[in-house]
PDB file of C-alpha atoms in Angstrom:
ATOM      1  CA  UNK E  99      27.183  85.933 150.331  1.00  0.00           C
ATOM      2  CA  UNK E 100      29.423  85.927 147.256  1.00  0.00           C
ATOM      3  CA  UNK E 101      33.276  85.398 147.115  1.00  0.00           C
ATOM      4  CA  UNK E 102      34.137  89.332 146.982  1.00  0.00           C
ATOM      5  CA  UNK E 103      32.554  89.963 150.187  1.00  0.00           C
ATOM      6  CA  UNK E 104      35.744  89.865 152.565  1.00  0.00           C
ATOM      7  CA  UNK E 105      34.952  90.127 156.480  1.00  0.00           C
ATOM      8  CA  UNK E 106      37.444  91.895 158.235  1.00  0.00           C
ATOM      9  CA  UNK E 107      36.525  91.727 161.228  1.00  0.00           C
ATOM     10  CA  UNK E 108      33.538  91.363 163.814  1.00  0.00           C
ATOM     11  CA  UNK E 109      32.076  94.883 163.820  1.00  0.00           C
ATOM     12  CA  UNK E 110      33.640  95.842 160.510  1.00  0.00           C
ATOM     13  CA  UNK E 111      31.398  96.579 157.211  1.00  0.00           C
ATOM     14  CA  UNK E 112      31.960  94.196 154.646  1.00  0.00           C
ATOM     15  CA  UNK E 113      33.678  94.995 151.643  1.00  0.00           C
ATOM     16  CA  UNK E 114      32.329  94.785 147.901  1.00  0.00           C
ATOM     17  CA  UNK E 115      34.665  96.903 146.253  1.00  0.00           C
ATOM     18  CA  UNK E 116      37.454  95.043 144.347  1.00  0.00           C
ATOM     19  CA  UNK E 117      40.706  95.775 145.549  1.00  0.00           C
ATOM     20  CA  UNK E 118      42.431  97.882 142.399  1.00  0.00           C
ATOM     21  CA  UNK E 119      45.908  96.846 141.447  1.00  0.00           C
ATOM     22  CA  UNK E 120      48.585  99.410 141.986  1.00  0.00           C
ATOM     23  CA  UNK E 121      50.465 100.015 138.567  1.00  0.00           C
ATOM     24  CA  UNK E 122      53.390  98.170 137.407  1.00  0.00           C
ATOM     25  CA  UNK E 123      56.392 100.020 137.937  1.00  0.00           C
ATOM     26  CA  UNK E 124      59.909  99.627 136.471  1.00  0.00           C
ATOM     27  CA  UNK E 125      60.848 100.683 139.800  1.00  0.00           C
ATOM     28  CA  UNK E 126      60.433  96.901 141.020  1.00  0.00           C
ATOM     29  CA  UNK E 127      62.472  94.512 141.561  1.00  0.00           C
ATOM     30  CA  UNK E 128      62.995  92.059 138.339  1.00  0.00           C
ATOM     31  CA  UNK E 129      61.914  94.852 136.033  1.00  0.00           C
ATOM     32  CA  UNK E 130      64.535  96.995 134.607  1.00  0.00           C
ATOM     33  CA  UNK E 131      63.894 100.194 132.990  1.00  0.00           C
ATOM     34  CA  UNK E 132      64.518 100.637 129.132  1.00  0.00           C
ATOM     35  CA  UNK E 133      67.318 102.682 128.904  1.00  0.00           C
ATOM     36  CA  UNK E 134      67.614 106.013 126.709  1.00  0.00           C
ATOM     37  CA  UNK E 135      70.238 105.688 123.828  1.00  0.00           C
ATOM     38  CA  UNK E 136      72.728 108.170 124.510  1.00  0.00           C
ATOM     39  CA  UNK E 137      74.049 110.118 121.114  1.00  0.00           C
ATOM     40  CA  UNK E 138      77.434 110.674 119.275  1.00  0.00           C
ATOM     41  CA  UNK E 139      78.080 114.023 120.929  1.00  0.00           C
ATOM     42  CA  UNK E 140      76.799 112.716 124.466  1.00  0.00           C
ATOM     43  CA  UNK E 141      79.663 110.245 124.529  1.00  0.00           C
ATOM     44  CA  UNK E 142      82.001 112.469 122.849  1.00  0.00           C
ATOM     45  CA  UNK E 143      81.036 115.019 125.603  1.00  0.00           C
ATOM     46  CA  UNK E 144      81.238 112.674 128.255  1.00  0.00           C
ATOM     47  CA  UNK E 145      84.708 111.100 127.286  1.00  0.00           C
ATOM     48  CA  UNK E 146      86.064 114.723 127.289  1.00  0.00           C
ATOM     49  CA  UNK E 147      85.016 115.897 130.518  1.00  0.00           C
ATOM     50  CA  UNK E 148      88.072 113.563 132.633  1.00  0.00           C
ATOM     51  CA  UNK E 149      90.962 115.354 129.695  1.00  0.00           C
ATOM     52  CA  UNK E 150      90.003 118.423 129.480  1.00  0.00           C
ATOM     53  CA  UNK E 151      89.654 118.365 133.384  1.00  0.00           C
ATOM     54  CA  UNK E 152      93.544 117.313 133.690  1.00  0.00           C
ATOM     55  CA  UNK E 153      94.377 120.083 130.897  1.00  0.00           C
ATOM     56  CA  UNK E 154      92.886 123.117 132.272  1.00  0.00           C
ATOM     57  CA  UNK E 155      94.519 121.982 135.587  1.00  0.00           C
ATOM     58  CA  UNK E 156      97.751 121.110 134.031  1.00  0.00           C
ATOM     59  CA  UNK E 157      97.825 124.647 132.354  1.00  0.00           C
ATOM     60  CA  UNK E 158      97.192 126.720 135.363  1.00  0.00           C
ATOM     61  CA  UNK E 159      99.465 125.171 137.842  1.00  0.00           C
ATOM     62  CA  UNK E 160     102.251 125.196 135.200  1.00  0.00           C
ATOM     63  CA  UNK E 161     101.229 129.006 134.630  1.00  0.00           C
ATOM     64  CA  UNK E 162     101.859 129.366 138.427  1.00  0.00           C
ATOM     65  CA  UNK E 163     105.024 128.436 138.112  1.00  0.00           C
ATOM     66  CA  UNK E 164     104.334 125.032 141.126  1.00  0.00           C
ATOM     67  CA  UNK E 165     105.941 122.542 138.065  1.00  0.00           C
ATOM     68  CA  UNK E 166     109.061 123.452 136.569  1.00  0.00           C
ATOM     69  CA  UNK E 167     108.221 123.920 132.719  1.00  0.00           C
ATOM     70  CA  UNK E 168     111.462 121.670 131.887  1.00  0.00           C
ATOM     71  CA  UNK E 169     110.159 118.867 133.481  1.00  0.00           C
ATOM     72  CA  UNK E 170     106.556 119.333 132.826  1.00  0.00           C
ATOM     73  CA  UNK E 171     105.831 122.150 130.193  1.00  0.00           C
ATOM     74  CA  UNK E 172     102.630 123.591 129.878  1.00  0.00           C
ATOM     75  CA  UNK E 173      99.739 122.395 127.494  1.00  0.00           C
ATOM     76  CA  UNK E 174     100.183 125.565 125.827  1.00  0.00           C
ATOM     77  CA  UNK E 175     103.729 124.907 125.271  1.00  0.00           C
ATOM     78  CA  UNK E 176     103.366 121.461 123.910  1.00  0.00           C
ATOM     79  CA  UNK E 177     101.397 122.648 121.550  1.00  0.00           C
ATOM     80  CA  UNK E 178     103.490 125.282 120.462  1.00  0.00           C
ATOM     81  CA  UNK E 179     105.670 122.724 119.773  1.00  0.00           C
ATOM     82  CA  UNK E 180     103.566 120.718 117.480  1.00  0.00           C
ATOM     83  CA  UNK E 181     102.641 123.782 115.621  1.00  0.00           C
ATOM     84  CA  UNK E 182     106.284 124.425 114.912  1.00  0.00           C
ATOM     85  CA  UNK E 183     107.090 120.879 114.255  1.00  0.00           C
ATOM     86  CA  UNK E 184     104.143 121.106 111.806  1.00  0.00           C
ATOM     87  CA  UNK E 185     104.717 123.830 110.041  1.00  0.00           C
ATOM     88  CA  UNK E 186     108.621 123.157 109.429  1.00  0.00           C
ATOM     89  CA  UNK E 187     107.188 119.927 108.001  1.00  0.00           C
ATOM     90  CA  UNK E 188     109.376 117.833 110.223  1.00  0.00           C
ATOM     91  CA  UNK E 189     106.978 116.460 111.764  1.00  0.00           C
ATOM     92  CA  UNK E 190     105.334 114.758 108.679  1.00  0.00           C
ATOM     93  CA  UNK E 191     108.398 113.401 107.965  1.00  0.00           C
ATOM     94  CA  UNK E 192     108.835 111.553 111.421  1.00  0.00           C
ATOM     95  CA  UNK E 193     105.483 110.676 111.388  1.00  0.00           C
ATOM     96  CA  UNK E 194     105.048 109.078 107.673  1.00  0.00           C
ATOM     97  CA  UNK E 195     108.165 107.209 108.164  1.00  0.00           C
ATOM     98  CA  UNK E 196     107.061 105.610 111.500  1.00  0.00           C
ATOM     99  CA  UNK E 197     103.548 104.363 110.390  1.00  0.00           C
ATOM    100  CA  UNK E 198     105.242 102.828 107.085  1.00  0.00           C
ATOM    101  CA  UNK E 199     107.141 101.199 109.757  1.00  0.00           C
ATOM    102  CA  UNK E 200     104.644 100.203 111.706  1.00  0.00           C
ATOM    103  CA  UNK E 201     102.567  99.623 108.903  1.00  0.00           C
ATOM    104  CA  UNK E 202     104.982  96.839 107.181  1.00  0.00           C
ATOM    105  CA  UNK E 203     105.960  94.759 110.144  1.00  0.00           C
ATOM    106  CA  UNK E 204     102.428  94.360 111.548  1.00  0.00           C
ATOM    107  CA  UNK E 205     101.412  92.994 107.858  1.00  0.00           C
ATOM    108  CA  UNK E 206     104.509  90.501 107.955  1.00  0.00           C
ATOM    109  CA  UNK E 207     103.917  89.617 111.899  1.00  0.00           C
ATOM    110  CA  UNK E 208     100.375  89.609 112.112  1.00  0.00           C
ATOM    111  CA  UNK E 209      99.768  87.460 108.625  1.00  0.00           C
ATOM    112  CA  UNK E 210     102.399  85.028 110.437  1.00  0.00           C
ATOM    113  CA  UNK E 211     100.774  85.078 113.428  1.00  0.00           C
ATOM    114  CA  UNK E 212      97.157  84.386 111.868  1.00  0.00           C
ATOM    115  CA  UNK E 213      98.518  81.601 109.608  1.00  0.00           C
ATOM    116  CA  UNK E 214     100.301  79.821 112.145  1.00  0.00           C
ATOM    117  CA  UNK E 215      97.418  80.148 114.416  1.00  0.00           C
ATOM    118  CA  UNK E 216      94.828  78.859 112.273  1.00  0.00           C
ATOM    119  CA  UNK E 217      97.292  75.565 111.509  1.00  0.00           C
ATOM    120  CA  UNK E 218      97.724  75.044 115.437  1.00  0.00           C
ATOM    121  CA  UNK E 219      94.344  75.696 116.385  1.00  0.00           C
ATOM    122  CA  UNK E 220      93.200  73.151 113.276  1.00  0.00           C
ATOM    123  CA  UNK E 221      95.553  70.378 113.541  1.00  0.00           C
ATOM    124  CA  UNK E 222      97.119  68.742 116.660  1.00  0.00           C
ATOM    125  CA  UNK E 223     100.067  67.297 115.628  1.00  0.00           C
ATOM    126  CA  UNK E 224     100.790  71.048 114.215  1.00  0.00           C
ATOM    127  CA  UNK E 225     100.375  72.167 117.697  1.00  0.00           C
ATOM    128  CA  UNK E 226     102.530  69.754 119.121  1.00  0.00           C
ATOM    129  CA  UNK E 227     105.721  70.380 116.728  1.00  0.00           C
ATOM    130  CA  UNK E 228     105.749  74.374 116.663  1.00  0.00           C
ATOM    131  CA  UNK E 229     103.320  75.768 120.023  1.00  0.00           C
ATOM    132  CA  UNK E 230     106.127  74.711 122.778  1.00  0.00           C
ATOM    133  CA  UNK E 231     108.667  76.588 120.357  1.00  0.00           C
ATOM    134  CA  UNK E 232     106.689  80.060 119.667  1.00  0.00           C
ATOM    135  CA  UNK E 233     105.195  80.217 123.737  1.00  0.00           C
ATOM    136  CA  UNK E 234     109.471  79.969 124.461  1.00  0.00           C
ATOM    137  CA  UNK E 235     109.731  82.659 121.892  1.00  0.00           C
ATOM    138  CA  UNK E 236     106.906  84.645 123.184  1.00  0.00           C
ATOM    139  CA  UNK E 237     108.291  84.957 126.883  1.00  0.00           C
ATOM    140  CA  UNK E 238     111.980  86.968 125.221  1.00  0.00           C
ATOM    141  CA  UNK E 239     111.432  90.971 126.081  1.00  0.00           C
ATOM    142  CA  UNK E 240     112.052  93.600 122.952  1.00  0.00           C
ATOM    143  CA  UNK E 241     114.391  94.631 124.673  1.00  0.00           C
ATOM    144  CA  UNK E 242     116.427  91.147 125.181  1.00  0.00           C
ATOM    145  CA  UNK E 243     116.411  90.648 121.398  1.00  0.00           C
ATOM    146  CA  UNK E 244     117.091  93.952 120.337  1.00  0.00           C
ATOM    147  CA  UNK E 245     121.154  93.981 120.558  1.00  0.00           C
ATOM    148  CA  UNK E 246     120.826  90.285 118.634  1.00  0.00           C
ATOM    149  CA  UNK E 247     118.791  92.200 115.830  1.00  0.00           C
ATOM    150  CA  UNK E 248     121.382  95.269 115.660  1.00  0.00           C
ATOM    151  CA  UNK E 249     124.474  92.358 115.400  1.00  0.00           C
ATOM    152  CA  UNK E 250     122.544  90.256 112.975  1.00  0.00           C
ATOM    153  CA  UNK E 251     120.695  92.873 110.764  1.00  0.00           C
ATOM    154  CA  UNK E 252     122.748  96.073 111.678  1.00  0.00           C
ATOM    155  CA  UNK E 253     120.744  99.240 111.897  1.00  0.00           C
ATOM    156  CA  UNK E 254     119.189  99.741 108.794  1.00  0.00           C
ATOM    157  CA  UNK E 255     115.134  99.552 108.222  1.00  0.00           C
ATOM    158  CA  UNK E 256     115.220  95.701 107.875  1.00  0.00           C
ATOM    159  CA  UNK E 257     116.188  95.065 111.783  1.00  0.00           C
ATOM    160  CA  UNK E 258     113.309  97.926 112.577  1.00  0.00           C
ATOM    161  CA  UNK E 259     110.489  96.431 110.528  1.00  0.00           C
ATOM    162  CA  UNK E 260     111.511  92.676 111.860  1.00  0.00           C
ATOM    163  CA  UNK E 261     111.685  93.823 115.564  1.00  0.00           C
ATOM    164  CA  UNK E 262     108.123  95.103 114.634  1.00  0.00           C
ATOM    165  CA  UNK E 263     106.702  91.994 113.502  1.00  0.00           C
ATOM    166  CA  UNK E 264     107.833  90.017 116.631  1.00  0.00           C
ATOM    167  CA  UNK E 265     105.832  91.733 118.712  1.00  0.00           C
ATOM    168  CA  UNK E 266     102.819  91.698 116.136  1.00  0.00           C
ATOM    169  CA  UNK E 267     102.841  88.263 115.772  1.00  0.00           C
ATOM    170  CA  UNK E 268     102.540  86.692 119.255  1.00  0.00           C
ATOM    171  CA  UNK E 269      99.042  88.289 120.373  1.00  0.00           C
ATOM    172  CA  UNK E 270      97.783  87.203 116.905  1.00  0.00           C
ATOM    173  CA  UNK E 271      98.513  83.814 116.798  1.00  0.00           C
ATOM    174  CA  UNK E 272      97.034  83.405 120.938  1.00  0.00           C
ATOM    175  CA  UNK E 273      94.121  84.747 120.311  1.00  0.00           C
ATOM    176  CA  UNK E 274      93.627  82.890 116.713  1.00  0.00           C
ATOM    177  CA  UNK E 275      94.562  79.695 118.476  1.00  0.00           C
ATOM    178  CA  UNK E 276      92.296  80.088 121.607  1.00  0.00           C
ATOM    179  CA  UNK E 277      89.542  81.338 118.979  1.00  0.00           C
ATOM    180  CA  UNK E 278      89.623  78.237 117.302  1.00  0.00           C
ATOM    181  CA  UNK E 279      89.989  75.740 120.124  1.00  0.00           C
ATOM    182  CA  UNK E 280      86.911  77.666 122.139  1.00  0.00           C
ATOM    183  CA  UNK E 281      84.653  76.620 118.949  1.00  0.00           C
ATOM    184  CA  UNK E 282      81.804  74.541 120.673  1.00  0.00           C
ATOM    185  CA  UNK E 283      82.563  70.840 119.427  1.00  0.00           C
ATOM    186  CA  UNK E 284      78.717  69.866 118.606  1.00  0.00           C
ATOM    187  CA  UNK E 285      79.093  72.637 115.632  1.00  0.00           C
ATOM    188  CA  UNK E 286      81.389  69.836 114.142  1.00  0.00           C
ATOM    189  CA  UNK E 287      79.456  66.857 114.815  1.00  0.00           C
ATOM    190  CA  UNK E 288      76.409  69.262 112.887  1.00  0.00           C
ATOM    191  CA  UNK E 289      78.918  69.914 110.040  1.00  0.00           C
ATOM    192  CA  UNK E 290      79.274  65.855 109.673  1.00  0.00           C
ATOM    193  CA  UNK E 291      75.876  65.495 109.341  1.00  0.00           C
ATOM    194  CA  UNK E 292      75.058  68.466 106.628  1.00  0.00           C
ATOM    195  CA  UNK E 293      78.538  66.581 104.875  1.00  0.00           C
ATOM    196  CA  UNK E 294      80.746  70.062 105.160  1.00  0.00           C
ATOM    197  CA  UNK E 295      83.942  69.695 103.158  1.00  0.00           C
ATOM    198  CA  UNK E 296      86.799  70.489 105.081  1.00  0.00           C
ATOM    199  CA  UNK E 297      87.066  73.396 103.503  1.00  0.00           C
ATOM    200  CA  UNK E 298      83.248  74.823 104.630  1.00  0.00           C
ATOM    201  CA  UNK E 299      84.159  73.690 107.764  1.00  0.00           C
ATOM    202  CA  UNK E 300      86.863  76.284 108.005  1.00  0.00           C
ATOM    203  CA  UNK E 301      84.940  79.242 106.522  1.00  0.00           C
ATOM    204  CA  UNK E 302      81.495  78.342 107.682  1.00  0.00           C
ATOM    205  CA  UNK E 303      81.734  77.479 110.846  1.00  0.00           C
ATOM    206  CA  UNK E 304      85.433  77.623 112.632  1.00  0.00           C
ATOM    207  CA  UNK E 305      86.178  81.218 111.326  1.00  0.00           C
ATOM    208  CA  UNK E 306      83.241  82.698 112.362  1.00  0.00           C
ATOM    209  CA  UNK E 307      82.983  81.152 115.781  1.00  0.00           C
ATOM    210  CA  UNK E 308      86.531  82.196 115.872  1.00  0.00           C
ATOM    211  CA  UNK E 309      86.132  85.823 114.319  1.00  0.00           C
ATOM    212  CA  UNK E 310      85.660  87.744 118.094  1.00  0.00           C
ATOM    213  CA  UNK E 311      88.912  86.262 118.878  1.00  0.00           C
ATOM    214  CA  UNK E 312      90.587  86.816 116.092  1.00  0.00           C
ATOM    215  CA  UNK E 313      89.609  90.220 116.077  1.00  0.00           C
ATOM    216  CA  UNK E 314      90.772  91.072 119.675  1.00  0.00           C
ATOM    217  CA  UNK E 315      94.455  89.160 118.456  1.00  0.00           C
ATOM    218  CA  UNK E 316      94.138  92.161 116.040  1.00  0.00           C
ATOM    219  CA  UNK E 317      93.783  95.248 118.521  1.00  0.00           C
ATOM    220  CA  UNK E 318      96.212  93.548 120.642  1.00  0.00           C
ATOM    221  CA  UNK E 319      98.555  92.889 117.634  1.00  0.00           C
ATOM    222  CA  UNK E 320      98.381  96.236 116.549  1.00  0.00           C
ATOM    223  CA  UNK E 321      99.395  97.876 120.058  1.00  0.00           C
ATOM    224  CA  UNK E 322     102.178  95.618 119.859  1.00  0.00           C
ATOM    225  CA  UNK E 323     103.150  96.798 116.722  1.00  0.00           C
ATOM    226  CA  UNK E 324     103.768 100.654 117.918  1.00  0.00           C
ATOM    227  CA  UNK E 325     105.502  99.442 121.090  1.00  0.00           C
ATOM    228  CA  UNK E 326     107.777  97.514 118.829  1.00  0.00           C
ATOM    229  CA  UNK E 327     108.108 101.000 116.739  1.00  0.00           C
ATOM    230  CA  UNK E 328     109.086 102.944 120.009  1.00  0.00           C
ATOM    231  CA  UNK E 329     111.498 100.496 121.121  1.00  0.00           C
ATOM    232  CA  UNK E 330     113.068  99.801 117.075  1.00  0.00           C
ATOM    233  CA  UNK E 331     113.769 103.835 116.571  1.00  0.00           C
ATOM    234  CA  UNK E 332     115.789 104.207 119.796  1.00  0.00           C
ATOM    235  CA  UNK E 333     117.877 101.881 119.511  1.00  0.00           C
ATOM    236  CA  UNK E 334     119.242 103.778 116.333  1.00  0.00           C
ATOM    237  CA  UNK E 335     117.492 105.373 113.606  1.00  0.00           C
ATOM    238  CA  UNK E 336     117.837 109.204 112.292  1.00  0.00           C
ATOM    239  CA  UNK E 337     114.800 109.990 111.482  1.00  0.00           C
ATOM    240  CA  UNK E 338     111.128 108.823 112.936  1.00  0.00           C
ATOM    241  CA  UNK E 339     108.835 109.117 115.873  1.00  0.00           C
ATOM    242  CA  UNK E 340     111.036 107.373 118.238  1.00  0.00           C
ATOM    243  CA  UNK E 341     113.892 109.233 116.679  1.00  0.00           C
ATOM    244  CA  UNK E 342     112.262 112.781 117.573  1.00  0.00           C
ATOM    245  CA  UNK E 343     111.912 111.952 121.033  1.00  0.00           C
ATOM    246  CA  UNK E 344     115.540 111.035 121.488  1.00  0.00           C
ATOM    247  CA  UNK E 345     116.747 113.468 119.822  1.00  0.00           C
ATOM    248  CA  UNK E 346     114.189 116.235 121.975  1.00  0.00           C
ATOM    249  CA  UNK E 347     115.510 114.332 124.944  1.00  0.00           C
ATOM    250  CA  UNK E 348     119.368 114.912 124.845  1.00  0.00           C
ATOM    251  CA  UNK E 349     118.678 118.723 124.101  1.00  0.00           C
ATOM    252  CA  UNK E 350     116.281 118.743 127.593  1.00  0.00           C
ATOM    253  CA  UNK E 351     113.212 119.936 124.817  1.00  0.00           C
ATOM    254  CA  UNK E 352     110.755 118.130 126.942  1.00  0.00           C
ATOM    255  CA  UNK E 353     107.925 119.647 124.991  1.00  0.00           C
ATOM    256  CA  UNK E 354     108.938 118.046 121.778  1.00  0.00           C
ATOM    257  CA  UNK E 355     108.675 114.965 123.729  1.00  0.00           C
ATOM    258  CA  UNK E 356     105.453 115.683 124.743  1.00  0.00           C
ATOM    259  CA  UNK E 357     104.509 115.744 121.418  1.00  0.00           C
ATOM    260  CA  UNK E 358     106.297 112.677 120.307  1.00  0.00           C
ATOM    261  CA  UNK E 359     104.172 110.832 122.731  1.00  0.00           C
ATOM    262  CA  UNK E 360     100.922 112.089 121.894  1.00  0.00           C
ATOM    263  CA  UNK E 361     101.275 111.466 118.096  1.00  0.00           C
ATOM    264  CA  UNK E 362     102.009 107.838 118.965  1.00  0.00           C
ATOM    265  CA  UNK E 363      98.837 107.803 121.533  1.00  0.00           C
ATOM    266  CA  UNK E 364      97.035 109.691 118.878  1.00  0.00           C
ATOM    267  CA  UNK E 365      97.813 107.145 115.973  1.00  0.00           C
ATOM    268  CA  UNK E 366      97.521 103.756 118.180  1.00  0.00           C
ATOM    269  CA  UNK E 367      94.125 105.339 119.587  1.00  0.00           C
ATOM    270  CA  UNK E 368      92.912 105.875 115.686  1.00  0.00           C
ATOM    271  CA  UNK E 369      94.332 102.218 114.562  1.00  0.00           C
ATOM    272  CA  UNK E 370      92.592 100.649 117.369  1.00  0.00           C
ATOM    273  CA  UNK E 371      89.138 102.568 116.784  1.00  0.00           C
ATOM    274  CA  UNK E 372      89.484 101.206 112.950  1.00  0.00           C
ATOM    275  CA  UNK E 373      89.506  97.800 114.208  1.00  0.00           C
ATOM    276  CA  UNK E 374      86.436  98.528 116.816  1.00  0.00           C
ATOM    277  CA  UNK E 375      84.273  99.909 113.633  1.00  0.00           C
ATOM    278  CA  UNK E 376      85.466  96.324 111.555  1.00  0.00           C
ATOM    279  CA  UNK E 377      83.949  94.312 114.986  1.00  0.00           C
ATOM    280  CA  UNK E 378      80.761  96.339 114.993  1.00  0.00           C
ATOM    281  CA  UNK E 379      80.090  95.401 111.478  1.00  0.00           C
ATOM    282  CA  UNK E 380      81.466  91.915 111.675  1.00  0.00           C
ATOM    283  CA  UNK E 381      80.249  91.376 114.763  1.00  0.00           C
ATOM    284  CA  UNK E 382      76.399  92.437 114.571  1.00  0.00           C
ATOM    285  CA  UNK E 383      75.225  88.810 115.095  1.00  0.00           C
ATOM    286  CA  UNK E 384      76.117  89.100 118.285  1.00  0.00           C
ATOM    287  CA  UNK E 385      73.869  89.769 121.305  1.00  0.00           C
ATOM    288  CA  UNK E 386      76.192  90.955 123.998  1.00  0.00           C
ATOM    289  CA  UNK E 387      76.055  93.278 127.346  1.00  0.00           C
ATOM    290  CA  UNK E 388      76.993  96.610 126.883  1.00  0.00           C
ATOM    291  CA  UNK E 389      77.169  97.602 130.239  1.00  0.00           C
TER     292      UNK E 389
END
């Protein structure tokens, strides 16, 4: 009798036919199943759905008359708003002068906060002398500071666009300095043996180990930055973002405040996707989950 005849059982026939494996399945446990990449417009779609939801809501009940428009106008009515701020060309005004702004103290804040990072990160006795200083620093509120700035620099552009590049420069120099001091230590010890320079060290190998960090400093900086805008054009400026919403505020025009808010959503969403592009591209050599 050969091998592939299997006896069940006493009075049962005996099998010759070979058992046929059932087919694989991504069903199974341990085997996932390759997932479809979605398109452009199938995200775009998708990230809509939850806004426009809220809007078409937001519009009817408003329409109904269950909100008071003063407190909460209608999405029809904000945008009525905008139009007219638009068209007057008041609102490019506000809006120009706001991202130069913005613009000019997250270049002075954020280039402080990279350069000071990078010496901390690099050199110990750096950290030692000027970390326990900036952390102190880092801990004061915008708003704390702000009277000191208005007393010291009065309220002219030079108190908004320093305001501005305190809160730039903190998230920068963390993340540059935790960048640098997450850089696995055996990448060195292979640097010593191809004989880097100092110099290649920096750019070859601690920069790029360092570059996700650095780059998330950078989003964070830049949020900073428009906070820092908000809070530097109320606490006295005559013309700006800030300065329209103030302004909307005293006069009870809550719908021009509506649309004060939304342009700096609007703007700080589009900053922040620029940096997301500049990871994707810096970024490709790395392999990580999407979710």
């Amino acid at each position: 009798m050969s091998q592939a005849e299997v006896i069940v059982g006493k009075n049962q026939p005996i099998s010759r036919a070979k058992a046929v494996e059932p087919p694989v399945s991504f069903e199974q446990p341990g085997i996932s199943k390759p997932q479809r990449k979605e398109g452009k417009w199938e995200l775009v779609v998708r990230g809509s759905i939850l806004p426009l939801t809220v809007l078409i809501l937001w519009q009817i009940f408003g329409s109904l008359g269950v909100v008071s428009k003063t407190l909460l106008p209608t999405p029809f009515a904000i945008w009525q708003a905008f139009y007219d701020l638009l068209i007057s060309g008041e609102l490019f005004k506000h809006v120009k002068i706001s991202i130069w702004r913005a613009a000019v103290g997250f270049l002075i804040g954020g280039s402080l906060g990279l350069g000071f990072g990078l010496l901390v990160g690099l050199f110990r006795k750096f950290e030692q002398t000027v970390d326990p200083s900036v952390q102190m620093l880092r801990t004061i509120p915008h708003l704390a500071i702000t009277p000191l700035f208005i007393l010291w620099f009065g309220f002219g552009e030079f108190s908004k666009v320093l305001l501005i590049a305190k809160g730039a420069f903190f998230p920068l120099y963390v993340q540059t300095f935790l960048g640098i001091r997450n850089v696995d230590s055996k990448l060195f010890d292979v640097a010593r043996v191809l004989e880097f320079s100092k110099f290649k060290q920096i750019t070859k190998l601690v920069l790029p180990a360092a570059l996700p960090n650095i780059l998330l400093g950078l989003r964070l900086s830049i949020g900073v930055a428009w906070l820092g805008l908000v809070v530097a054009e109320l606490m006295g400026s005559s013309e700006g973002v800030g300065y329209l919403i103030l302004d909307a505020r005293q006069f009870s025009q809550t719908a021009i405040v509506f649309v004060g808010i939304l342009i700096f959503a609007f703007v700080g969403k589009g900053s922040d996707s620029l940096v997301r592009i500049l990871e994707k591209k810096l970024l490709k050599w790395r392999d990580s989950f999407n979710g």
